GROMACS .gro file of C-alpha atoms in nm:
model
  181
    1UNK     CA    1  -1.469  -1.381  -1.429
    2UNK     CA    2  -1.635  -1.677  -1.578
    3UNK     CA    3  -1.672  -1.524  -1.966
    4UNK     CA    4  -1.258  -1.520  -1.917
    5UNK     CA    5  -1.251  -1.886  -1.986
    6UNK     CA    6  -1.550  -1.956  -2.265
    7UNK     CA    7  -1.409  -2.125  -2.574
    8UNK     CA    8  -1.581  -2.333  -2.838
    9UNK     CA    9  -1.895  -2.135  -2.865
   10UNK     CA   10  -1.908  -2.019  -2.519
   11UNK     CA   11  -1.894  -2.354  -2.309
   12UNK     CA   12  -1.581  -2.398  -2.117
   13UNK     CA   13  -1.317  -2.682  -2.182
   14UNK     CA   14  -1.230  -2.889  -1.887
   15UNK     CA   15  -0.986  -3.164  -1.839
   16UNK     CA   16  -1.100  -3.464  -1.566
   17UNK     CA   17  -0.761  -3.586  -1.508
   18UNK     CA   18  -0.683  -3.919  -1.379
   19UNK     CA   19  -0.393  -4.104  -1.293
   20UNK     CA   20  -0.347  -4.545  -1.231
   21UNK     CA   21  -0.574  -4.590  -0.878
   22UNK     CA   22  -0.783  -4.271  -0.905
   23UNK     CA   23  -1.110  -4.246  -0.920
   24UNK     CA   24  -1.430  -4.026  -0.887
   25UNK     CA   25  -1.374  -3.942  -1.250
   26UNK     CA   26  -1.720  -4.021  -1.398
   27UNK     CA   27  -1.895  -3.836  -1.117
   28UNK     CA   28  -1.655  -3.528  -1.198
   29UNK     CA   29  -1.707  -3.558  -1.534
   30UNK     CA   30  -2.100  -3.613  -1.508
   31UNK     CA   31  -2.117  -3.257  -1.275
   32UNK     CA   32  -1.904  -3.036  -1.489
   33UNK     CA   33  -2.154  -3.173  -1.750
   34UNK     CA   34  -2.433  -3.067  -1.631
   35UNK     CA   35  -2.284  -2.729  -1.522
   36UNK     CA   36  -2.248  -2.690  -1.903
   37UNK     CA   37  -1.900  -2.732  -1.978
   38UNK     CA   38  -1.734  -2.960  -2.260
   39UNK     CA   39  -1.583  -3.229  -2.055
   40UNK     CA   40  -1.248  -3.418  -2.171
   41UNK     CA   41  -1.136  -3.760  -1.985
   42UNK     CA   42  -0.745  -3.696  -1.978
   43UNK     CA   43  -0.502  -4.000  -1.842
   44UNK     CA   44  -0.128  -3.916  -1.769
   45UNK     CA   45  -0.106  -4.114  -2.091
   46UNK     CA   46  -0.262  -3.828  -2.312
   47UNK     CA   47  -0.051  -3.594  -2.175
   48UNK     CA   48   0.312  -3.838  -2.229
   49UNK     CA   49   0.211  -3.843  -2.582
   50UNK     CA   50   0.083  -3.526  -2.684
   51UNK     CA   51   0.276  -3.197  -2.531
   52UNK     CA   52   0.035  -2.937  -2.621
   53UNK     CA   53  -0.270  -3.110  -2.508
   54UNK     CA   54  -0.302  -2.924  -2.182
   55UNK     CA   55  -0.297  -2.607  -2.342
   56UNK     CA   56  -0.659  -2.587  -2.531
   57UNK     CA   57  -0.811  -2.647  -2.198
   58UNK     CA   58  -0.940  -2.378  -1.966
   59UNK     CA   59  -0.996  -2.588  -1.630
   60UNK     CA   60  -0.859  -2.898  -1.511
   61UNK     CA   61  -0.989  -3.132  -1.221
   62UNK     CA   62  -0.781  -3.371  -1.009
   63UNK     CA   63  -0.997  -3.675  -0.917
   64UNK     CA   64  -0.970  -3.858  -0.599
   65UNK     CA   65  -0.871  -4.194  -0.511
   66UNK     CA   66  -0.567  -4.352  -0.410
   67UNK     CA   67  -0.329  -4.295  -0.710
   68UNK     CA   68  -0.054  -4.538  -0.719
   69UNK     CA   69  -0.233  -4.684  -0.460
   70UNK     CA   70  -0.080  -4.391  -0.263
   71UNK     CA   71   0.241  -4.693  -0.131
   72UNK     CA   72   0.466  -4.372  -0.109
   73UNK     CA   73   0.215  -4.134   0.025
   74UNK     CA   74  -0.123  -3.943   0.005
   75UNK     CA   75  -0.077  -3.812  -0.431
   76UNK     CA   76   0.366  -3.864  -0.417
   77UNK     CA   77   0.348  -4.148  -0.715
   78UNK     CA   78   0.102  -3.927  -0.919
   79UNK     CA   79   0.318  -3.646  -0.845
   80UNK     CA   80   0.630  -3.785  -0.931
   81UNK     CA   81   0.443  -3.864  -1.260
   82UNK     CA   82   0.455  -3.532  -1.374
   83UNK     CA   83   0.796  -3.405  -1.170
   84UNK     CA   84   0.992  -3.667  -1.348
   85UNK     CA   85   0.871  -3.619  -1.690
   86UNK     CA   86   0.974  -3.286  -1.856
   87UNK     CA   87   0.688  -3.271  -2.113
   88UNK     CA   88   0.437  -3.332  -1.868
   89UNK     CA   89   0.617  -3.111  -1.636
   90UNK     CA   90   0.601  -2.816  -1.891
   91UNK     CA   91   0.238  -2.851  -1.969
   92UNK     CA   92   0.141  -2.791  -1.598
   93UNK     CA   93   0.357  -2.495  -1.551
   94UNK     CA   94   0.207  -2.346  -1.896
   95UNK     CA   95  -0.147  -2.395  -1.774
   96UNK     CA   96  -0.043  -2.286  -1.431
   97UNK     CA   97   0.107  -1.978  -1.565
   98UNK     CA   98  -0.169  -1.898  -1.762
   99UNK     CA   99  -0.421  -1.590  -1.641
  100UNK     CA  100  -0.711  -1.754  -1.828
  101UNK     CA  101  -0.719  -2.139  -1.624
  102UNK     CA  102  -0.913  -2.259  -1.342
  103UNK     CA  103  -0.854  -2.610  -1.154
  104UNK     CA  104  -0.973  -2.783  -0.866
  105UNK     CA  105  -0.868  -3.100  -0.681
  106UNK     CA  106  -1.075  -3.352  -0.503
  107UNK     CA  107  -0.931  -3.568  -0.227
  108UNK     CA  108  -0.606  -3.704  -0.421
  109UNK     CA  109  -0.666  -3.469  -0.613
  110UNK     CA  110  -0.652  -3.132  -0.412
  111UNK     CA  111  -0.293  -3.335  -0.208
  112UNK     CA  112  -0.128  -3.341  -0.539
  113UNK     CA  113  -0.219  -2.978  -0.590
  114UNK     CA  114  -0.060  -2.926  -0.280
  115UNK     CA  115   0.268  -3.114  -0.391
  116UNK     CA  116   0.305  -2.911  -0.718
  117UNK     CA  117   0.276  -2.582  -0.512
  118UNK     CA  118  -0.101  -2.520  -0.666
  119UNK     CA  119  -0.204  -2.446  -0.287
  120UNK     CA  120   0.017  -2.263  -0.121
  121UNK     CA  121   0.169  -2.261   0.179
  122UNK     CA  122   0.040  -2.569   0.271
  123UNK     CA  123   0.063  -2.974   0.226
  124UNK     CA  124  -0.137  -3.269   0.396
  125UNK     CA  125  -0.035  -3.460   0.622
  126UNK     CA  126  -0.130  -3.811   0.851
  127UNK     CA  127  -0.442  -3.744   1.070
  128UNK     CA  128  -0.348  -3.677   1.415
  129UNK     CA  129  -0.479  -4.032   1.541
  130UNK     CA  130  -0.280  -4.211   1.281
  131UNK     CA  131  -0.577  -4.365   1.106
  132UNK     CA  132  -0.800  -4.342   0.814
  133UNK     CA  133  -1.074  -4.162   0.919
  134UNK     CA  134  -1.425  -4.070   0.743
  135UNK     CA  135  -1.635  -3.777   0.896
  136UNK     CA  136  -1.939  -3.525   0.777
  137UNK     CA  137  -1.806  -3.138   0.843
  138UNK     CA  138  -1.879  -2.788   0.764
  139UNK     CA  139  -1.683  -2.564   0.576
  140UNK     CA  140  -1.805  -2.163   0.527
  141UNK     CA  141  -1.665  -2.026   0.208
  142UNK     CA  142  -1.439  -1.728   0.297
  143UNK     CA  143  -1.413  -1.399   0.024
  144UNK     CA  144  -1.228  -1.563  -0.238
  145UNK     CA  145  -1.126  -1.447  -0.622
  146UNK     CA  146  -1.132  -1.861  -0.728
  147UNK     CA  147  -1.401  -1.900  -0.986
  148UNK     CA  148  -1.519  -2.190  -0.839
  149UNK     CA  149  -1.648  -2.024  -0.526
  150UNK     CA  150  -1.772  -1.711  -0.696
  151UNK     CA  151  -2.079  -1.579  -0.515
  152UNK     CA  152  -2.030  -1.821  -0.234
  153UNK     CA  153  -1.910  -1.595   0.040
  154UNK     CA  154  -2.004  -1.697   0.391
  155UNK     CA  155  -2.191  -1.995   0.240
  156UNK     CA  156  -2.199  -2.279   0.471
  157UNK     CA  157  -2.141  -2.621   0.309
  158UNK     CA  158  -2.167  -2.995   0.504
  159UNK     CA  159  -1.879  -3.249   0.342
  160UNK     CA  160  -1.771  -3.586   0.351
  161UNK     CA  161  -1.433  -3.662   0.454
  162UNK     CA  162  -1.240  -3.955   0.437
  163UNK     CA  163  -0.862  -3.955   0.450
  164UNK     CA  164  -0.614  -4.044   0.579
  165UNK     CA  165  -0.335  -3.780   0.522
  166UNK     CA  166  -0.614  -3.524   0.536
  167UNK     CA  167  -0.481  -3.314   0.831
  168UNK     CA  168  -0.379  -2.999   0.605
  169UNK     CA  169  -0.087  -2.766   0.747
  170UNK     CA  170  -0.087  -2.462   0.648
  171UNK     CA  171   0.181  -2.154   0.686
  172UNK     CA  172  -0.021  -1.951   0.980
  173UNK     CA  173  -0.007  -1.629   0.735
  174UNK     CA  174  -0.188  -1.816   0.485
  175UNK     CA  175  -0.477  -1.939   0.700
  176UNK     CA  176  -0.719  -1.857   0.438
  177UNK     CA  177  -0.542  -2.121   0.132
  178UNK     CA  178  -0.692  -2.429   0.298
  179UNK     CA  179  -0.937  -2.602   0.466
  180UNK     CA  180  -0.826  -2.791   0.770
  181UNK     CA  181  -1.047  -3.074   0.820
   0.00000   0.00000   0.00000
């Protein structure tokens, strides 16, 4: 229910969040712009130093990239960024608890989703040949209650990949949380 999450005169606030290595965040920024919401470019930096500033947002996006340069893994330095600071750490879970949030992660993005629990039952992993690979697939949109999606059902969407810890596992009771590319 989109009119859930209107603030400042009915357009939504939305946080592009980036981290050191990400990127993707202009292109983010420039679509939730033109999809009429009030966009906010958010570092890690914003949120060290301010500990409320998460919570006058409705939606959040994850960019992509290669945060950290992803040395310890697909998202692990970005998401050790917010484990290992308490202030940080407390924002998410408020805006996670929250019943009036959205978010969505792209590429780096969606792993370190998966990392803080955001998707359940599931977490990427390396492709199955080992490699970074970069393909065009299909997705269909299953019946979902995630805003993003809303009136989507059974759509069928072509998408770039390009990973390589993009092989998503997912608990086999939970086949709908994820799309394995």
């Amino acid at each position: 229910r989109l009119n859930d999450f209107k603030k400042d005169g009915g357009r939504y606030n939305v946080a592009i969040i980036r981290e050191e290595g990400s990127n993707g965040d202009r292109e983010m920024a420039a679509a939730f712009e033109m999809a009429g919401f009030i966009v906010w470019d958010v570092t890690m930096d914003d949120l060290k130093n301010t500990p409320d500033f998460l919570d006058k947002f409705s939606g959040i996006a994850f960019v992509g990239g290669f945060s950290y340069s992803d040395v310890f893994g697909a998202a692990k330095g970005w998401h050790a960024s917010i484990k290992y600071n308490q202030s940080i750490k407390k924002q998410f879970k408020r805006f996670y608890d929250r019943k009036d949030t959205f978010s969505i992660g792209v590429c780096n993005g969606c792993q370190l989703m998966s990392r803080l629990g955001w998707v359940s039952n599931s977490k990427f992993v390396e492709n199955t040949s080992g490699k970074f690979e970069s393909r065009f697939s299909y997705v269909k949109i299953k019946r979902s209650n995630a805003v993003m999606l809303k009136d989507m059902e059974d759509s069928v969407l072509g998408v770039w990949v390009a990973h390589k810890e993009g092989k998503c596992e997912i608990d086999r009771y939970d086949i709908n949380t994820c799309i394995n590319y």
